[in-house]
Amino acid sequence: MIRMTGHLFAIALLLVSGTQLLAQEVRLFSFEGYAEPEWVEPFEAETGCKVKVAYTGSVDEMFSKMAASKGADYDLISIDTSIFGRYWEQDLILPIDLTRVPNTANLLPAFQSVAEVMSDGETYGVPIAWGSLGLIYDKEAFPDGVDSWEALWSPENAGHVLALDDANNNVTNAAIILGIEDPFNLSEADFEAVKQKLIEQKQYLISYYAGFEGGVNIWDQSEATLMFSMGEFQAVALAERGYDVVYSIPSEGGIGWLDTWAMSVGVKDKDCTHKWMNHYLNESTGPVMTEKMGYGNTTAESPGLDYADSLIWLRPAEDFDMRVQVWNEVKAAQ
Amino acid sequence: MRGSVAGLALWAVAVLLILGPLASFLVYGFFSVEANDIVYELTLANFADIAANSSYLTTFFRTLRLAFEVAATNLVLGYAVAYFIWLRSRLWQSILIVGLAIPLLMSYIIKIYAMRGILGTNGLLNRALIMLGVTDEPLTVLLFNLTAVRTTLVVVLLPFMVLPIFVALERISDTILSAAKDLGARESHIFFRVVLPLSLPGALVGAMFTFVLATGDFLAPELVGGIQGFTYGRLVFSQFGLAYNWPLGAAMSIILMIVALVVISVALRVGNPRYLK
């Protein structure tokens, strides 16, 4: 019996691998929410290309899997603009043939030529989704609105402020608030200023929080009215719990992230791969994604997400280790 | 033959799953990191960095103090609870001990969240206080500070204190207690001269457990400690989860492990009845 199952299994394997050789397909390695049936099914019907998806839990997991296999397992990966340097350094991604992605014409002006995905005049990423790390405030507590991050440093708001527990984003955001020209390339003096700024904030904080849910929960269990947020989702979640909150990007600007499709150096079916990118930028995919997942899309105005121009897109930090050390020192300070 | 195969298998498991990872950890502490890559050359640089960084050191000592406070509080509370249970009937003993052990089956994170639910502004405790008229406004001092970390750790770690003390009390033979009574000892006399010395080893084991667990904890400080909740455990965590500086994190862990080993060996030594003269 066992032997027979073994034979059957072997035959099944042969069949599967046989069909895989014949079928055209695109192998995606992405974060959840970028390959939903709403746009995968029409794509498969239109092009005859099959979509195979593997999901990742983190930016670093994705990088290490890509590095370990030299990209052989995937055709396209969803990576944000700050991480291209690491992929270039290890030669893990290939330039995209934009003539085969005519729908790039649909990209909104802000996403037409994103410098972070370009190298030597070639484009390595097609922008597909974006979001930000904005400020959330309680409407009742601030009827006139809040238009500066300095509200999170104001003695009047002591005991009502929440901030994200994340080294890189706190350092970057503080640098933006301090008006440092390049918040991703800090000098030693900049680091010191950022550190002092963040230590100064501690006296006004209720707590730092970790994770989307973490922030929402603490808001619920404290007297928070202001929050350095992890993203649009949190405002949605707070509204669902009955809080009248506003999500905004203050006048100093805010951190934005932009995810792209980038082509793995191990790409097999270039045709299907380019067709998928093209499909992603057609007129319907982006808005459907925004509606279902809440991410901003790159081809149409995303309702409620009207601040793309005031975002400072995430870029690779000068020294990640240093940032973690500064952040630890901030947290250890009394 | 059978026995030796099983023995070998057990050794293999121990080496593979316990000693191997531990050894790799020890070795990692002597590597270093350059440009996001681990340099596999032995160096003491991590330890020098730790010794030279005042915020690492203050965090370290602050954490030890916190753990000591938790262990001391738990020693008093845990002893009282264990003694109380010990005095009940057999049936009540079983019920109470099972009741005490049930939380040990629950996820640690859930227990911390539960504590947050109790201590929060809209929490159980505040609602009760308002209902009883003790306060008009919810108290914000209950949550997101070091006291909340202490409270949470004391509550969550209490079973680790009660159980060994109870076991030690259980081991005290009835004949010894009867003998003490027959010889005319008063209740308090029996407690201080017989029960307490005989149960002290259990109490020390409990104190050692709670101290070591509290020192290494990195979840309670993060979830209920607010801005004061930065402990040594968080520091180690950040080296692995965020900085990818595994060697520095490993070196920090080695220091923590040495502290734990010292505490354990001292507790074992002091807890040995032969030294209790």
Coordinates of C-alpha atoms in Angstrom, one line a residue:
Chain A
M1 CA 0.0 0.0 0.0
I2 CA 2.7 2.4 1.0
R3 CA 4.7 1.5 -2.0
M4 CA 1.7 2.1 -4.3
T5 CA 1.1 5.5 -2.7
G6 CA 4.8 6.2 -3.4
H7 CA 4.3 5.3 -7.1
L8 CA 1.2 7.5 -7.3
F9 CA 3.1 10.3 -5.6
A10 CA 5.9 10.0 -8.0
I11 CA 3.6 10.0 -11.0
A12 CA 1.7 13.0 -9.5
L13 CA 5.0 14.8 -9.1
L14 CA 6.0 14.1 -12.7
L15 CA 2.6 15.4 -13.9
V16 CA 2.9 18.5 -11.8
S17 CA 6.4 19.3 -12.8
G18 CA 5.5 18.5 -16.4
T19 CA 2.6 21.0 -16.4
Q20 CA 4.8 23.5 -14.7
L21 CA 7.3 23.3 -17.5
L22 CA 4.6 23.9 -20.1
A23 CA 2.6 26.5 -18.3
Q24 CA 3.6 30.1 -18.3
E25 CA 3.7 31.5 -14.9
V26 CA 4.9 34.3 -12.7
R27 CA 6.3 33.5 -9.3
L28 CA 5.7 36.3 -6.8
F29 CA 7.4 36.7 -3.4
S30 CA 5.5 39.4 -1.6
F31 CA 3.9 40.9 1.4
E32 CA 0.2 40.0 1.9
G33 CA -2.3 42.0 0.1
Y34 CA -0.6 42.3 -3.2
A35 CA -2.0 39.2 -4.9
E36 CA -5.6 39.1 -4.1
P37 CA -8.1 37.1 -6.2
E38 CA -9.8 40.3 -7.3
W39 CA -6.9 41.1 -9.6
V40 CA -5.1 37.7 -9.9
E41 CA -8.1 36.0 -11.6
P42 CA -8.7 38.6 -14.3
F43 CA -4.9 38.5 -15.0
E44 CA -4.8 34.7 -15.4
A45 CA -7.9 34.8 -17.6
E46 CA -6.5 37.6 -19.8
T47 CA -2.9 36.5 -20.2
G48 CA -2.9 32.7 -19.7
C49 CA -0.1 33.2 -17.2
K50 CA -0.5 31.4 -13.9
V51 CA 0.3 33.3 -10.7
K52 CA 2.2 31.5 -7.9
V53 CA 2.6 33.4 -4.6
A54 CA 4.8 33.0 -1.6
Y55 CA 4.3 35.4 1.3
T56 CA 7.0 36.8 3.5
G57 CA 6.7 38.0 7.1
S58 CA 9.4 40.6 7.0
V59 CA 11.8 42.6 4.9
D60 CA 14.7 40.7 6.3
E61 CA 13.3 37.2 5.8
M62 CA 12.7 38.2 2.1
F63 CA 16.2 39.5 1.7
S64 CA 17.8 36.4 3.2
K65 CA 15.7 34.0 1.1
M66 CA 16.6 35.9 -2.0
A67 CA 20.2 36.0 -1.1
A68 CA 20.3 32.3 -0.2
S69 CA 18.9 31.1 -3.5
K70 CA 20.4 34.0 -5.6
G71 CA 16.8 34.8 -6.6
A72 CA 16.2 31.4 -8.4
D73 CA 12.9 30.7 -6.7
Y74 CA 11.1 33.9 -7.6
D75 CA 10.4 36.2 -10.6
L76 CA 9.1 39.2 -8.8
I77 CA 9.4 40.5 -5.3
S78 CA 7.6 43.3 -3.5
I79 CA 10.2 45.5 -1.9
D80 CA 10.1 49.1 -0.6
T81 CA 12.3 51.8 -2.0
S82 CA 14.6 52.0 1.0
I83 CA 16.1 48.6 0.5
F84 CA 17.2 48.6 -3.2
G85 CA 20.8 49.3 -2.2
R86 CA 21.1 45.9 -0.4
Y87 CA 19.7 44.1 -3.4
W88 CA 21.9 46.0 -5.8
E89 CA 24.9 45.2 -3.7
Q90 CA 24.3 41.5 -3.9
D91 CA 23.1 41.7 -7.6
L92 CA 19.8 40.2 -6.8
I93 CA 17.5 42.3 -9.1
L94 CA 17.4 43.1 -12.8
P95 CA 16.4 46.3 -14.6
I96 CA 12.8 46.3 -15.9
D97 CA 12.1 46.7 -19.6
L98 CA 9.6 49.6 -19.4
T99 CA 8.6 49.2 -23.1
R100 CA 6.9 46.0 -22.0
V101 CA 5.1 47.8 -19.2
P102 CA 3.2 50.4 -21.1
N103 CA 0.8 51.0 -18.2
T104 CA 3.5 52.9 -16.4
A105 CA 1.9 55.8 -18.3
N106 CA -1.0 55.4 -15.8
L107 CA 1.3 56.2 -12.8
L108 CA 0.5 59.4 -11.0
P109 CA 3.1 62.1 -11.4
A110 CA 4.5 61.5 -7.9
F111 CA 5.4 58.0 -8.9
Q112 CA 6.6 58.5 -12.5
S113 CA 10.3 58.7 -11.7
V114 CA 11.2 57.6 -8.2
A115 CA 14.9 58.2 -7.8
E116 CA 15.3 55.4 -5.2
V117 CA 14.5 52.7 -7.7
M118 CA 16.8 54.0 -10.5
S119 CA 20.5 53.1 -11.0
D120 CA 22.7 54.0 -14.0
G121 CA 19.6 55.2 -15.9
E122 CA 17.8 51.9 -15.5
T123 CA 14.5 51.4 -13.6
Y124 CA 14.5 48.5 -11.1
G125 CA 11.2 48.9 -9.5
V126 CA 7.5 49.6 -10.5
P127 CA 5.7 51.5 -7.7
I128 CA 2.5 49.7 -6.7
A129 CA 1.5 50.8 -3.2
W130 CA 2.3 53.3 -0.6
G131 CA 1.5 54.5 2.9
S132 CA 2.9 56.7 5.6
L133 CA 3.7 57.1 9.3
G134 CA 1.5 60.0 10.1
L135 CA 0.2 61.7 13.2
I136 CA -3.1 60.6 14.7
Y137 CA -5.0 63.0 16.9
D138 CA -8.3 63.0 18.8
K139 CA -10.7 65.5 17.2
E140 CA -12.4 66.4 20.4
A141 CA -9.2 67.3 22.1
F142 CA -7.9 69.2 19.1
P143 CA -10.9 70.8 17.4
D144 CA -8.6 73.2 15.5
G145 CA -6.4 70.3 14.2
V146 CA -2.8 69.6 14.8
D147 CA -0.4 70.8 12.1
S148 CA 3.0 70.3 13.7
W149 CA 4.8 67.3 15.2
E150 CA 5.8 69.7 18.0
A151 CA 2.5 68.9 19.6
L152 CA 4.1 65.7 20.7
W153 CA 6.7 67.8 22.5
S154 CA 4.3 70.2 24.2
P155 CA 4.0 70.2 28.0
E156 CA 0.3 70.9 27.5
N157 CA -0.1 67.4 26.0
A158 CA 2.0 65.6 28.7
G159 CA 0.5 62.2 29.5
H160 CA -1.5 62.1 26.3
V161 CA 1.2 61.1 23.7
L162 CA 2.0 57.7 22.3
A163 CA 5.0 57.0 20.1
L164 CA 6.1 54.1 18.1
D165 CA 8.9 51.8 19.4
D166 CA 11.1 51.6 16.4
A167 CA 14.7 52.8 16.1
N168 CA 14.9 53.7 12.4
N169 CA 11.5 55.4 12.2
N170 CA 12.0 57.5 15.3
V171 CA 15.4 58.7 14.3
T172 CA 14.2 59.5 10.8
N173 CA 11.1 61.3 12.1
A174 CA 13.0 63.3 14.7
A175 CA 15.4 64.3 11.9
I176 CA 12.5 65.5 9.8
I177 CA 11.1 67.5 12.6
L178 CA 14.4 69.1 13.3
G179 CA 14.6 70.1 9.7
I180 CA 17.7 68.1 9.0
E181 CA 18.2 68.1 5.2
D182 CA 18.8 64.5 4.6
P183 CA 17.1 62.5 7.4
F184 CA 18.7 59.3 6.2
N185 CA 22.3 60.5 6.2
L186 CA 22.9 61.9 9.7
S187 CA 26.2 63.3 10.9
E188 CA 27.5 62.8 14.4
A189 CA 26.1 66.2 15.4
D190 CA 22.8 65.3 13.8
F191 CA 22.6 62.1 15.8
E192 CA 23.3 64.0 19.0
A193 CA 20.5 66.5 18.2
V194 CA 18.1 63.7 17.3
K195 CA 18.9 61.8 20.5
Q196 CA 18.4 64.9 22.7
K197 CA 15.1 65.7 20.9
L198 CA 13.9 62.1 21.5
I199 CA 14.9 62.1 25.1
E200 CA 13.2 65.5 25.6
Q201 CA 10.0 63.9 24.4
K202 CA 10.0 61.1 27.0
Q203 CA 8.6 63.3 29.8
Y204 CA 5.4 63.8 27.7
L205 CA 4.9 60.2 26.6
I206 CA 2.5 57.7 28.1
S207 CA 4.3 54.8 26.5
Y208 CA 6.0 53.5 23.4
Y209 CA 4.1 50.9 21.5
A210 CA 5.0 48.0 19.2
G211 CA 2.8 46.9 16.3
F212 CA -0.4 48.2 14.8
E213 CA -2.6 46.5 17.4
G214 CA -0.3 47.5 20.2
G215 CA -0.8 51.2 19.5
V216 CA -4.5 50.9 19.2
N217 CA -4.8 48.9 22.4
I218 CA -2.8 51.4 24.5
W219 CA -4.9 54.2 23.0
D220 CA -7.9 52.3 24.3
Q221 CA -6.4 51.8 27.8
S222 CA -4.9 55.3 28.4
E223 CA -5.7 58.9 28.0
A224 CA -4.0 59.2 24.6
T225 CA -5.0 62.0 22.3
L226 CA -1.9 62.1 20.1
M227 CA 0.1 59.3 18.4
F228 CA 3.1 58.9 16.2
S229 CA 1.4 56.3 14.1
M230 CA 2.5 53.2 12.1
G231 CA 0.1 53.9 9.4
E232 CA -3.4 54.6 8.0
F233 CA -4.7 51.3 9.3
Q234 CA -4.4 52.5 12.9
A235 CA -6.7 55.4 12.3
V236 CA -9.2 53.0 10.7
A237 CA -8.9 50.6 13.6
L238 CA -9.4 53.4 16.2
A239 CA -12.5 54.7 14.3
E240 CA -13.9 51.2 14.4
R241 CA -13.5 51.3 18.2
G242 CA -15.5 54.5 18.3
Y243 CA -12.8 57.1 18.6
D244 CA -13.1 60.3 16.6
V245 CA -9.6 60.6 15.2
V246 CA -7.9 62.3 12.4
Y247 CA -4.9 60.9 10.4
S248 CA -2.6 63.7 9.2
I249 CA 0.8 64.5 7.9
P250 CA 2.0 67.6 9.8
S251 CA 3.6 70.6 8.1
E252 CA 7.2 69.3 8.7
G253 CA 6.4 66.3 6.5
G254 CA 6.3 62.6 7.4
I255 CA 7.8 59.3 6.5
G256 CA 6.4 57.5 3.5
W257 CA 6.9 54.0 2.3
L258 CA 6.5 52.9 -1.2
D259 CA 6.4 49.3 -2.3
T260 CA 7.4 48.2 -5.7
W261 CA 7.6 45.1 -7.9
A262 CA 11.2 44.4 -8.6
M263 CA 12.5 41.6 -10.9
S264 CA 14.5 38.9 -9.4
V265 CA 17.8 38.0 -11.0
G266 CA 16.5 34.4 -11.2
V267 CA 13.5 35.4 -13.3
K268 CA 12.3 32.6 -15.6
D269 CA 9.3 33.7 -17.5
K270 CA 10.1 37.3 -18.4
D271 CA 7.0 37.6 -20.5
C272 CA 4.5 36.8 -17.8
T273 CA 6.6 38.8 -15.3
H274 CA 6.3 42.0 -17.3
K275 CA 2.7 41.3 -18.0
W276 CA 2.0 41.0 -14.3
M277 CA 3.6 44.4 -13.6
N278 CA 1.7 45.9 -16.5
H279 CA -1.6 44.4 -15.2
Y280 CA -0.9 45.8 -11.7
L281 CA -0.8 49.3 -13.2
N282 CA -4.0 49.0 -15.2
E283 CA -6.9 51.3 -14.3
S284 CA -8.7 48.9 -12.0
T285 CA -6.2 47.0 -9.9
G286 CA -4.9 50.0 -7.8
P287 CA -8.3 51.3 -6.8
V288 CA -9.5 47.8 -6.0
M289 CA -6.4 47.2 -3.8
T290 CA -6.9 50.5 -2.0
E291 CA -10.5 49.7 -1.3
K292 CA -9.8 46.2 -0.1
M293 CA -6.5 46.6 1.7
G294 CA -6.3 50.3 2.6
Y295 CA -2.9 50.9 1.0
G296 CA -2.5 53.9 -1.3
N297 CA -2.2 52.9 -4.9
T298 CA 0.0 54.5 -7.5
T299 CA -2.3 54.9 -10.5
A300 CA -5.4 56.7 -9.2
E301 CA -6.2 59.1 -6.4
S302 CA -6.6 57.1 -3.3
P303 CA -9.6 58.4 -1.4
G304 CA -8.5 60.1 1.9
L305 CA -4.8 59.6 1.0
D306 CA -4.1 63.1 -0.4
Y307 CA -0.7 63.8 1.0
A308 CA 1.7 61.8 -1.1
D309 CA 3.5 65.1 -2.0
S310 CA 4.4 65.9 1.6
L311 CA 5.9 62.5 2.3
I312 CA 9.6 61.8 2.5
W313 CA 10.1 58.4 1.1
L314 CA 12.0 55.9 3.2
R315 CA 15.6 55.5 2.0
P316 CA 18.4 53.4 3.3
A317 CA 19.9 54.7 6.6
E318 CA 23.5 55.6 6.8
D319 CA 24.2 53.3 9.7
F320 CA 21.4 51.1 11.0
D321 CA 23.5 49.9 13.9
M322 CA 24.1 53.4 15.1
R323 CA 20.4 54.2 14.9
V324 CA 19.6 51.2 17.1
Q325 CA 22.3 52.3 19.6
V326 CA 21.0 55.9 19.7
W327 CA 17.4 54.6 20.2
N328 CA 18.6 52.3 23.0
E329 CA 20.3 55.2 24.7
V330 CA 17.1 57.3 24.3
K331 CA 15.1 54.5 25.9
A332 CA 17.6 54.0 28.7
A333 CA 17.7 57.7 29.5
Q334 CA 16.0 58.8 32.7
Chain B
M1 CA 22.3 -2.7 25.1
R2 CA 18.9 -1.2 24.9
G3 CA 19.7 1.1 27.8
S4 CA 22.9 2.3 26.2
V5 CA 21.2 3.1 22.9
A6 CA 18.5 5.1 24.7
G7 CA 21.3 6.8 26.8
L8 CA 23.1 7.7 23.6
A9 CA 19.9 9.1 22.1
L10 CA 19.3 11.2 25.1
W11 CA 22.8 12.5 25.0
A12 CA 22.4 13.3 21.3
V13 CA 19.2 15.2 22.1
A14 CA 20.9 17.1 24.9
V15 CA 23.9 18.0 22.8
L16 CA 21.9 18.9 19.7
L17 CA 19.1 20.9 21.4
I18 CA 20.7 22.3 24.5
L19 CA 24.5 22.3 24.6
G20 CA 25.0 23.0 20.9
P21 CA 22.9 26.2 20.7
L22 CA 24.4 27.3 24.1
A23 CA 27.9 26.8 22.8
S24 CA 27.2 28.6 19.6
F25 CA 25.8 31.4 21.7
L26 CA 28.9 31.6 23.8
V27 CA 31.1 31.7 20.7
Y28 CA 29.0 34.3 18.9
G29 CA 29.6 36.6 21.8
F30 CA 33.3 36.8 20.8
F31 CA 32.6 37.6 17.2
S32 CA 32.0 41.1 15.8
V33 CA 30.0 42.9 13.1
E34 CA 31.2 45.0 10.3
A35 CA 29.0 46.4 7.5
N36 CA 26.1 44.1 8.3
D37 CA 28.3 41.0 8.1
I38 CA 29.4 39.0 11.1
V39 CA 33.2 38.7 11.3
Y40 CA 34.2 35.3 12.5
E41 CA 37.3 36.3 14.5
L42 CA 37.5 36.0 18.2
T43 CA 37.6 39.4 20.0
L44 CA 36.6 40.9 23.3
A45 CA 35.4 44.1 21.6
N46 CA 31.7 43.4 22.5
F47 CA 32.5 43.2 26.2
A48 CA 34.6 46.3 26.0
D49 CA 31.7 48.1 24.3
I50 CA 29.3 47.1 27.0
A51 CA 31.7 48.1 29.8
A52 CA 32.3 51.5 28.2
N53 CA 28.6 52.3 27.5
S54 CA 27.1 54.0 30.6
S55 CA 23.5 53.5 29.4
Y56 CA 24.0 49.8 29.0
L57 CA 25.5 49.6 32.5
T58 CA 22.8 51.6 34.2
T59 CA 20.1 49.6 32.4
F60 CA 21.9 46.4 33.6
F61 CA 22.0 47.4 37.2
R62 CA 18.5 48.9 37.1
T63 CA 17.2 45.6 35.9
L64 CA 19.0 43.6 38.6
R65 CA 17.4 45.9 41.2
L66 CA 14.0 45.5 39.6
A67 CA 14.4 41.7 39.6
F68 CA 15.6 41.8 43.2
E69 CA 12.6 43.8 44.3
V70 CA 10.3 41.4 42.5
A71 CA 11.9 38.4 44.1
A72 CA 11.8 39.9 47.6
T73 CA 8.1 40.9 47.3
N74 CA 7.3 37.5 45.9
L75 CA 9.2 35.7 48.7
V76 CA 7.0 37.4 51.3
L77 CA 3.8 37.0 49.4
G78 CA 4.6 33.5 48.1
Y79 CA 5.5 32.3 51.5
A80 CA 2.2 33.6 53.0
V81 CA 0.2 32.0 50.2
A82 CA 2.0 28.6 50.4
Y83 CA 1.7 28.6 54.2
F84 CA -2.0 29.3 54.0
I85 CA -2.5 26.5 51.5
W86 CA -0.4 24.1 53.6
L87 CA -2.7 24.6 56.6
R88 CA -5.8 23.6 54.6
S89 CA -7.3 20.2 54.3
R90 CA -6.1 17.8 51.7
L91 CA -9.0 18.6 49.4
W92 CA -8.6 22.3 49.7
Q93 CA -4.8 22.0 49.1
S94 CA -5.4 20.2 45.8
I95 CA -8.0 22.7 44.7
L96 CA -5.9 25.7 45.6
I97 CA -2.7 24.3 44.1
V98 CA -4.4 23.4 40.8
G99 CA -6.0 26.9 40.8
L100 CA -2.5 28.4 41.2
A101 CA -0.9 26.2 38.6
I102 CA -3.6 26.9 35.9
P103 CA -2.2 30.3 34.9
L104 CA 1.1 28.5 34.2
L105 CA -0.7 26.8 31.3
M106 CA -1.7 30.2 29.8
S107 CA 0.4 32.1 27.4
Y108 CA 2.7 34.5 29.1
I109 CA 1.7 37.4 26.7
I110 CA -2.0 36.9 27.5
K111 CA -1.3 37.2 31.2
I112 CA 0.6 40.5 30.6
Y113 CA -2.3 41.8 28.5
A114 CA -4.7 40.8 31.2
M115 CA -2.7 42.8 33.7
R116 CA -2.8 45.7 31.3
G117 CA -6.6 45.3 31.2
I118 CA -6.7 45.4 34.9
L119 CA -4.4 48.3 35.5
G120 CA -5.4 50.6 32.5
T121 CA -7.3 53.9 32.7
N122 CA -10.5 52.1 31.7
G123 CA -9.3 49.0 33.5
L124 CA -11.0 46.8 36.1
L125 CA -9.1 48.3 39.0
N126 CA -9.9 51.9 38.1
R127 CA -13.6 51.1 37.6
A128 CA -13.7 49.4 41.0
L129 CA -12.0 52.3 42.6
I130 CA -14.4 54.8 41.0
M131 CA -17.4 52.6 42.0
L132 CA -16.2 52.4 45.6
G133 CA -15.8 56.2 45.6
V134 CA -12.1 56.0 46.4
T135 CA -11.3 58.2 43.4
D136 CA -13.3 60.4 41.0
E137 CA -10.9 60.3 38.1
P138 CA -9.3 57.1 36.9
L139 CA -5.7 56.8 38.2
T140 CA -3.1 56.9 35.5
V141 CA -0.3 56.0 37.9
L142 CA -1.2 52.3 37.8
L143 CA 0.0 51.6 34.3
F144 CA 3.0 52.4 32.1
N145 CA 5.7 52.8 34.7
L146 CA 8.1 50.7 36.7
T147 CA 5.6 50.0 39.4
A148 CA 3.3 48.4 36.8
V149 CA 6.3 46.2 35.7
R150 CA 6.9 45.1 39.3
T151 CA 3.2 44.4 39.9
T152 CA 2.9 42.4 36.7
L153 CA 6.0 40.4 37.3
V154 CA 5.0 39.7 40.9
V155 CA 1.6 38.5 39.9
V156 CA 2.8 36.5 36.9
L157 CA 5.7 34.9 38.7
L158 CA 4.0 34.1 42.0
P159 CA 3.3 30.5 41.2
F160 CA 7.0 29.9 40.7
M161 CA 7.4 31.0 44.3
V162 CA 4.5 29.3 45.9
L163 CA 4.9 25.8 44.4
P164 CA 8.5 25.1 45.6
I165 CA 7.7 26.5 49.1
F166 CA 4.5 24.4 49.3
V167 CA 6.5 21.3 48.2
A168 CA 9.1 22.1 51.0
L169 CA 6.3 22.5 53.5
E170 CA 4.7 19.2 52.4
R171 CA 8.0 17.4 53.0
I172 CA 8.0 18.4 56.7
S173 CA 7.1 15.2 58.4
D174 CA 4.0 15.3 60.7
T175 CA 6.0 13.4 63.3
I176 CA 8.5 16.3 63.7
L177 CA 5.6 18.7 64.2
S178 CA 4.0 16.4 66.7
A179 CA 7.3 16.0 68.5
A180 CA 7.6 19.8 68.7
K181 CA 4.1 20.1 70.1
D182 CA 4.6 17.2 72.6
L183 CA 7.8 18.9 73.8
G184 CA 5.6 21.9 74.6
A185 CA 6.7 24.3 71.9
R186 CA 4.3 27.2 71.2
E187 CA 2.8 27.7 67.7
S188 CA 5.1 30.6 66.9
H189 CA 8.0 28.7 68.3
I190 CA 7.3 25.8 66.0
F191 CA 7.0 28.0 63.0
F192 CA 10.2 29.9 63.5
R193 CA 12.4 27.1 64.8
V194 CA 11.0 24.1 62.8
V195 CA 8.8 25.0 59.8
L196 CA 10.6 28.1 58.6
P197 CA 14.1 26.5 58.6
L198 CA 12.9 23.4 56.9
S199 CA 11.0 25.2 54.2
L200 CA 13.7 27.8 53.6
P201 CA 15.4 25.8 50.8
G202 CA 12.2 25.7 48.9
A203 CA 11.7 29.5 49.4
L204 CA 15.2 30.1 48.1
V205 CA 14.6 28.0 45.1
G206 CA 11.5 30.1 44.5
A207 CA 13.3 33.3 45.0
M208 CA 16.0 32.2 42.6
F209 CA 13.4 31.3 39.9
T210 CA 11.6 34.6 40.2
F211 CA 14.9 36.6 40.2
V212 CA 16.3 34.9 37.1
L213 CA 13.0 35.0 35.2
A214 CA 12.5 38.7 36.1
T215 CA 16.0 39.6 35.1
G216 CA 15.7 38.2 31.6
D217 CA 12.1 39.2 31.0
F218 CA 11.6 41.5 28.0
L219 CA 7.9 41.4 27.5
A220 CA 6.4 42.9 30.6
P221 CA 8.6 45.9 30.5
E222 CA 7.7 46.6 27.0
L223 CA 3.9 46.1 27.4
V224 CA 3.2 47.7 30.8
G225 CA 6.4 49.7 31.5
G226 CA 5.8 52.7 29.3
I227 CA 8.8 54.8 28.8
Q228 CA 10.4 53.4 32.0
G229 CA 10.1 49.9 30.8
F230 CA 13.5 49.6 29.3
T231 CA 15.3 46.7 30.8
Y232 CA 18.3 44.6 30.0
G233 CA 16.1 42.0 28.3
R234 CA 14.9 44.7 25.9
L235 CA 18.4 45.7 25.2
V236 CA 19.4 42.1 24.3
F237 CA 16.2 41.8 22.2
S238 CA 17.0 44.9 20.2
Q239 CA 20.4 43.5 19.2
F240 CA 18.7 40.5 17.6
G241 CA 15.4 41.8 16.4
L242 CA 16.4 45.2 15.1
A243 CA 20.2 45.8 14.8
Y244 CA 21.2 42.4 13.5
N245 CA 24.1 42.7 15.8
W246 CA 24.0 39.1 17.0
P247 CA 27.5 39.1 18.5
L248 CA 26.8 42.1 20.8
G249 CA 23.4 40.5 21.8
A250 CA 25.1 37.2 22.5
A251 CA 27.8 39.0 24.6
M252 CA 25.0 40.8 26.6
S253 CA 23.3 37.4 27.1
I254 CA 26.5 35.8 28.3
I255 CA 26.7 38.5 31.0
L256 CA 23.1 37.8 32.0
M257 CA 23.8 34.1 32.0
I258 CA 26.8 34.5 34.3
V259 CA 24.6 36.5 36.7
A260 CA 21.9 33.8 36.6
L261 CA 24.5 31.1 37.3
V262 CA 26.0 33.0 40.2
V263 CA 22.5 33.5 41.7
I264 CA 21.6 29.8 41.2
S265 CA 24.8 28.5 42.7
V266 CA 24.6 30.9 45.7
A267 CA 20.9 29.9 46.2
L268 CA 21.8 26.2 46.0
R269 CA 24.6 26.7 48.5
V270 CA 22.6 28.7 51.0
G271 CA 19.5 26.6 50.4
N272 CA 21.3 23.4 51.4
P273 CA 20.1 22.5 54.9
R274 CA 23.7 21.7 55.9
Y275 CA 24.6 25.4 55.7
L276 CA 21.6 26.5 57.6
K277 CA 23.1 26.4 61.0

